[in-house]
CSV table of C-alpha atoms in Angstrom, one decimal:
chain,number,residue,atom,x,y,z
A,1,UNK,CA,-141.5,-62.9,-35.2
A,2,UNK,CA,-138.7,-61.5,-37.5
A,3,UNK,CA,-141.1,-58.7,-38.7
A,4,UNK,CA,-141.8,-57.8,-35.0
A,5,UNK,CA,-138.1,-57.7,-34.2
A,6,UNK,CA,-137.4,-55.5,-37.2
A,7,UNK,CA,-140.2,-53.1,-36.2
A,8,UNK,CA,-138.8,-52.8,-32.7
A,9,UNK,CA,-135.4,-52.0,-34.2
A,10,UNK,CA,-136.8,-49.3,-36.5
A,11,UNK,CA,-138.9,-47.7,-33.7
A,12,UNK,CA,-136.6,-47.5,-30.6
A,13,UNK,CA,-138.1,-45.8,-27.6
A,14,UNK,CA,-135.0,-43.5,-27.3
A,15,UNK,CA,-131.3,-43.3,-28.3
A,16,UNK,CA,-130.3,-45.4,-25.2
A,17,UNK,CA,-132.4,-48.3,-26.6
A,18,UNK,CA,-130.6,-47.9,-30.0
A,19,UNK,CA,-127.3,-48.4,-28.3
A,20,UNK,CA,-128.5,-51.1,-26.1
A,21,UNK,CA,-129.8,-53.1,-29.1
A,22,UNK,CA,-126.7,-52.4,-31.0
A,23,UNK,CA,-124.2,-53.5,-28.3
A,24,UNK,CA,-126.1,-56.6,-27.4
A,25,UNK,CA,-126.6,-57.6,-31.1
A,26,UNK,CA,-122.9,-56.9,-31.8
A,27,UNK,CA,-121.7,-59.0,-28.9
A,28,UNK,CA,-124.0,-61.9,-29.7
A,29,UNK,CA,-123.0,-61.7,-33.4
A,30,UNK,CA,-119.3,-61.8,-32.6
A,31,UNK,CA,-119.8,-64.7,-30.2
A,32,UNK,CA,-121.9,-66.7,-32.7
A,33,UNK,CA,-119.7,-66.2,-35.7
A,34,UNK,CA,-116.5,-66.7,-33.7
A,35,UNK,CA,-117.8,-69.9,-32.2
A,36,UNK,CA,-118.2,-71.4,-35.6
A,37,UNK,CA,-114.6,-70.4,-36.5
A,38,UNK,CA,-113.3,-71.9,-33.3
A,39,UNK,CA,-115.2,-75.1,-33.8
A,40,UNK,CA,-113.9,-75.3,-37.4
A,41,UNK,CA,-110.3,-74.9,-36.3
A,42,UNK,CA,-110.9,-77.7,-33.8
A,43,UNK,CA,-112.6,-79.8,-36.5
A,44,UNK,CA,-109.6,-79.4,-38.8
A,45,UNK,CA,-107.3,-80.6,-36.0
A,46,UNK,CA,-109.7,-83.6,-35.5
A,47,UNK,CA,-110.3,-84.2,-39.2
A,48,UNK,CA,-114.1,-84.0,-38.6
A,49,UNK,CA,-115.9,-83.2,-41.8
A,50,UNK,CA,-119.4,-83.5,-40.3
A,51,UNK,CA,-118.7,-80.6,-37.9
A,52,UNK,CA,-117.2,-78.5,-40.7
A,53,UNK,CA,-120.1,-79.1,-43.1
A,54,UNK,CA,-122.6,-78.1,-40.4
A,55,UNK,CA,-120.6,-75.0,-39.5
A,56,UNK,CA,-120.4,-73.9,-43.1
A,57,UNK,CA,-124.2,-74.1,-43.5
A,58,UNK,CA,-124.8,-72.3,-40.2
A,59,UNK,CA,-122.4,-69.5,-41.1
A,60,UNK,CA,-123.9,-69.1,-44.5
A,61,UNK,CA,-127.4,-68.6,-43.0
A,62,UNK,CA,-126.0,-66.1,-40.6
A,63,UNK,CA,-124.4,-64.0,-43.3
A,64,UNK,CA,-127.6,-64.2,-45.4
A,65,UNK,CA,-129.5,-62.8,-42.4
A,66,UNK,CA,-127.1,-59.9,-42.1
A,67,UNK,CA,-127.3,-59.1,-45.8
A,68,UNK,CA,-131.1,-58.8,-45.5
A,69,UNK,CA,-130.7,-56.2,-42.8
A,70,UNK,CA,-128.4,-54.0,-44.9
A,71,UNK,CA,-131.5,-52.7,-46.8
A,72,UNK,CA,-133.0,-51.5,-43.6
A,73,UNK,CA,-129.9,-49.8,-42.3
A,74,UNK,CA,-130.6,-46.3,-43.6
A,75,UNK,CA,-134.2,-46.5,-42.3
A,76,UNK,CA,-132.8,-47.4,-38.9
A,77,UNK,CA,-130.4,-44.4,-38.9
A,78,UNK,CA,-133.2,-42.0,-40.0
A,79,UNK,CA,-135.4,-43.3,-37.1
A,80,UNK,CA,-132.7,-42.2,-34.6
A,81,UNK,CA,-133.7,-38.6,-35.2
A,82,UNK,CA,-131.7,-35.4,-35.4
A,83,UNK,CA,-128.7,-34.7,-33.2
A,84,UNK,CA,-127.6,-38.3,-32.9
A,85,UNK,CA,-124.7,-38.3,-35.4
A,86,UNK,CA,-122.4,-40.2,-33.0
A,87,UNK,CA,-124.9,-43.0,-32.6
A,88,UNK,CA,-125.5,-43.2,-36.3
A,89,UNK,CA,-121.8,-43.3,-37.1
A,90,UNK,CA,-121.3,-46.0,-34.5
A,91,UNK,CA,-124.1,-48.2,-35.9
A,92,UNK,CA,-123.1,-48.0,-39.6
A,93,UNK,CA,-119.4,-48.4,-38.9
A,94,UNK,CA,-119.9,-51.4,-36.6
A,95,UNK,CA,-122.3,-53.0,-39.1
A,96,UNK,CA,-119.7,-52.6,-41.8
A,97,UNK,CA,-116.9,-54.0,-39.7
A,98,UNK,CA,-119.1,-57.0,-38.7
A,99,UNK,CA,-119.7,-57.8,-42.3
A,100,UNK,CA,-115.9,-57.7,-42.9
A,101,UNK,CA,-115.5,-60.0,-39.9
A,102,UNK,CA,-118.0,-62.4,-41.4
A,103,UNK,CA,-116.0,-62.5,-44.6
A,104,UNK,CA,-112.8,-63.5,-42.8
A,105,UNK,CA,-114.7,-66.0,-40.7
A,106,UNK,CA,-116.3,-67.6,-43.7
A,107,UNK,CA,-112.9,-67.9,-45.3
A,108,UNK,CA,-111.6,-69.8,-42.3
A,109,UNK,CA,-114.6,-72.1,-42.2
A,110,UNK,CA,-114.5,-72.7,-46.0
A,111,UNK,CA,-110.8,-73.5,-46.1
A,112,UNK,CA,-111.0,-76.0,-43.2
A,113,UNK,CA,-114.1,-77.6,-44.7
A,114,UNK,CA,-112.7,-77.8,-48.3
A,115,UNK,CA,-109.4,-79.3,-47.0
A,116,UNK,CA,-111.0,-82.0,-45.0
A,117,UNK,CA,-113.9,-82.7,-47.4
A,118,UNK,CA,-111.4,-83.4,-50.2
A,119,UNK,CA,-109.4,-85.7,-48.0
A,120,UNK,CA,-106.1,-83.7,-48.3
A,121,UNK,CA,-103.3,-84.6,-45.9
A,122,UNK,CA,-103.6,-82.9,-42.5
A,123,UNK,CA,-101.0,-80.4,-41.4
A,124,UNK,CA,-98.1,-81.5,-39.4
A,125,UNK,CA,-98.4,-82.2,-35.6
A,126,UNK,CA,-96.5,-79.0,-35.0
A,127,UNK,CA,-99.0,-76.8,-36.9
A,128,UNK,CA,-102.0,-78.7,-35.4
A,129,UNK,CA,-100.6,-77.9,-31.9
A,130,UNK,CA,-100.2,-74.3,-33.0
A,131,UNK,CA,-103.8,-74.3,-34.1
A,132,UNK,CA,-104.9,-75.5,-30.7
A,133,UNK,CA,-103.0,-72.7,-29.1
A,134,UNK,CA,-104.4,-70.2,-31.5
A,135,UNK,CA,-107.9,-71.5,-30.9
A,136,UNK,CA,-107.6,-71.2,-27.1
A,137,UNK,CA,-106.0,-67.7,-27.2
A,138,UNK,CA,-108.6,-66.4,-29.8
A,139,UNK,CA,-111.5,-67.8,-27.7
A,140,UNK,CA,-110.3,-66.0,-24.6
A,141,UNK,CA,-109.5,-62.7,-26.5
A,142,UNK,CA,-112.9,-62.6,-28.2
A,143,UNK,CA,-114.7,-63.3,-24.9
A,144,UNK,CA,-113.0,-60.3,-23.4
A,145,UNK,CA,-114.1,-58.2,-26.3
A,146,UNK,CA,-117.7,-59.3,-26.2
A,147,UNK,CA,-117.9,-58.8,-22.4
A,148,UNK,CA,-116.6,-55.3,-22.7
A,149,UNK,CA,-119.1,-54.4,-25.4
A,150,UNK,CA,-122.2,-55.9,-23.9
A,151,UNK,CA,-121.4,-54.1,-20.5
A,152,UNK,CA,-120.1,-50.9,-22.1
A,153,UNK,CA,-117.3,-51.4,-19.6
A,154,UNK,CA,-113.8,-50.5,-20.9
A,155,UNK,CA,-111.9,-50.3,-17.7
A,156,UNK,CA,-109.9,-53.3,-18.9
A,157,UNK,CA,-109.2,-51.8,-22.3
A,158,UNK,CA,-105.4,-51.7,-21.7
A,159,UNK,CA,-105.4,-55.4,-20.8
A,160,UNK,CA,-107.3,-56.2,-23.9
A,161,UNK,CA,-104.9,-54.1,-26.0
A,162,UNK,CA,-102.0,-56.0,-24.4
A,163,UNK,CA,-103.6,-59.3,-25.2
A,164,UNK,CA,-104.1,-58.2,-28.7
A,165,UNK,CA,-100.5,-57.3,-29.1
A,166,UNK,CA,-99.4,-60.6,-27.6
A,167,UNK,CA,-101.8,-62.6,-29.8
A,168,UNK,CA,-100.8,-60.8,-33.0
A,169,UNK,CA,-97.1,-61.2,-32.1
A,170,UNK,CA,-97.6,-65.0,-31.7
A,171,UNK,CA,-99.5,-65.2,-35.0
A,172,UNK,CA,-96.7,-63.3,-36.8
A,173,UNK,CA,-94.2,-65.7,-35.3
A,174,UNK,CA,-96.2,-68.7,-36.5
A,175,UNK,CA,-96.5,-67.0,-39.9
A,176,UNK,CA,-92.7,-66.6,-40.1
A,177,UNK,CA,-92.4,-70.2,-39.3
A,178,UNK,CA,-94.6,-71.3,-42.2
A,179,UNK,CA,-92.6,-69.0,-44.6
A,180,UNK,CA,-89.3,-70.6,-43.4
A,181,UNK,CA,-90.7,-74.1,-44.0
A,182,UNK,CA,-91.9,-73.1,-47.5
A,183,UNK,CA,-88.5,-71.5,-48.3
A,184,UNK,CA,-86.7,-74.6,-47.1
A,185,UNK,CA,-89.0,-76.7,-49.3
A,186,UNK,CA,-90.4,-78.6,-46.3
A,187,UNK,CA,-93.9,-77.5,-46.8
A,188,UNK,CA,-95.9,-78.1,-50.1
A,189,UNK,CA,-98.0,-75.7,-52.0
A,190,UNK,CA,-101.4,-76.9,-50.7
A,191,UNK,CA,-100.5,-77.2,-47.0
A,192,UNK,CA,-98.4,-74.1,-47.2
A,193,UNK,CA,-101.3,-72.1,-48.7
A,194,UNK,CA,-103.7,-73.4,-46.1
A,195,UNK,CA,-101.5,-72.7,-43.1
A,196,UNK,CA,-100.4,-69.2,-44.2
A,197,UNK,CA,-104.0,-68.2,-45.1
A,198,UNK,CA,-105.5,-69.5,-41.9
A,199,UNK,CA,-103.0,-67.4,-39.9
A,200,UNK,CA,-103.6,-64.3,-41.9
A,201,UNK,CA,-107.4,-64.6,-41.6
A,202,UNK,CA,-107.2,-65.0,-37.8
A,203,UNK,CA,-104.9,-62.0,-37.7
A,204,UNK,CA,-107.6,-60.0,-39.5
A,205,UNK,CA,-110.3,-61.3,-37.1
A,206,UNK,CA,-108.3,-60.2,-34.1
A,207,UNK,CA,-107.7,-56.7,-35.5
A,208,UNK,CA,-111.3,-56.2,-36.5
A,209,UNK,CA,-112.8,-57.3,-33.2
A,210,UNK,CA,-110.5,-54.9,-31.4
A,211,UNK,CA,-111.6,-52.1,-33.8
A,212,UNK,CA,-115.2,-52.8,-33.0
A,213,UNK,CA,-114.5,-52.6,-29.3
A,214,UNK,CA,-112.7,-49.4,-29.8
A,215,UNK,CA,-115.7,-47.9,-31.5
A,216,UNK,CA,-117.9,-48.6,-28.5
A,217,UNK,CA,-115.3,-47.4,-26.1
A,218,UNK,CA,-115.0,-44.1,-28.1
A,219,UNK,CA,-118.8,-43.7,-28.0
A,220,UNK,CA,-119.1,-44.6,-24.3
A,221,UNK,CA,-116.4,-42.0,-23.4
A,222,UNK,CA,-117.7,-39.2,-25.7
A,223,UNK,CA,-118.7,-35.8,-24.2
A,224,UNK,CA,-122.4,-35.9,-23.3
A,225,UNK,CA,-124.9,-33.6,-24.9
A,226,UNK,CA,-127.2,-31.4,-22.9
A,227,UNK,CA,-130.0,-33.8,-23.3
A,228,UNK,CA,-127.9,-36.7,-22.0
A,229,UNK,CA,-126.5,-34.9,-18.9
């Protein structure tokens, strides 16, 4: 089955099929990887090692699958044919950003898993409540991103940009709170490191997902070639 899927990817009927495959795969990938991150944040709040262990294994398999496709990437670009530089650039850039997104996601899942697995003290109720807020806001934001990509509909791009600014502002506020607690010696090294790093990783995920949407928006709004008109 996997060979058949790869063959279909390497032999698209036309450039529209390339973009259709790309946007659908990108949206599905973002949703799948992000769901594991969101579940892991919830499992940290709930101190649930079983969920974290499962998520870590599922994400590892997902990343390994992506790594296998890297070797086929150039073949895919070549199969697009001449005159499709924009589509080729879109595909390789999105693939690169998705791999970076995976790295940050894996870091979140690993930190949560290691912390609970080693029976370390849970963060304070204040930070756990912050995590619940972050989890809910991130879920809503990523859903907007995925919906825009899969439909190639960016009429709500300004709303998404505003949501991004608001979410990043909240994350920076929470980061400043952790730094204050550390400086006041109210937060130890282990919990301080966990809480600061989780916030920073989520910040990177927000920024990367917005960049991926921007790439598709730029492609969708590009001037059409004579063949496309």
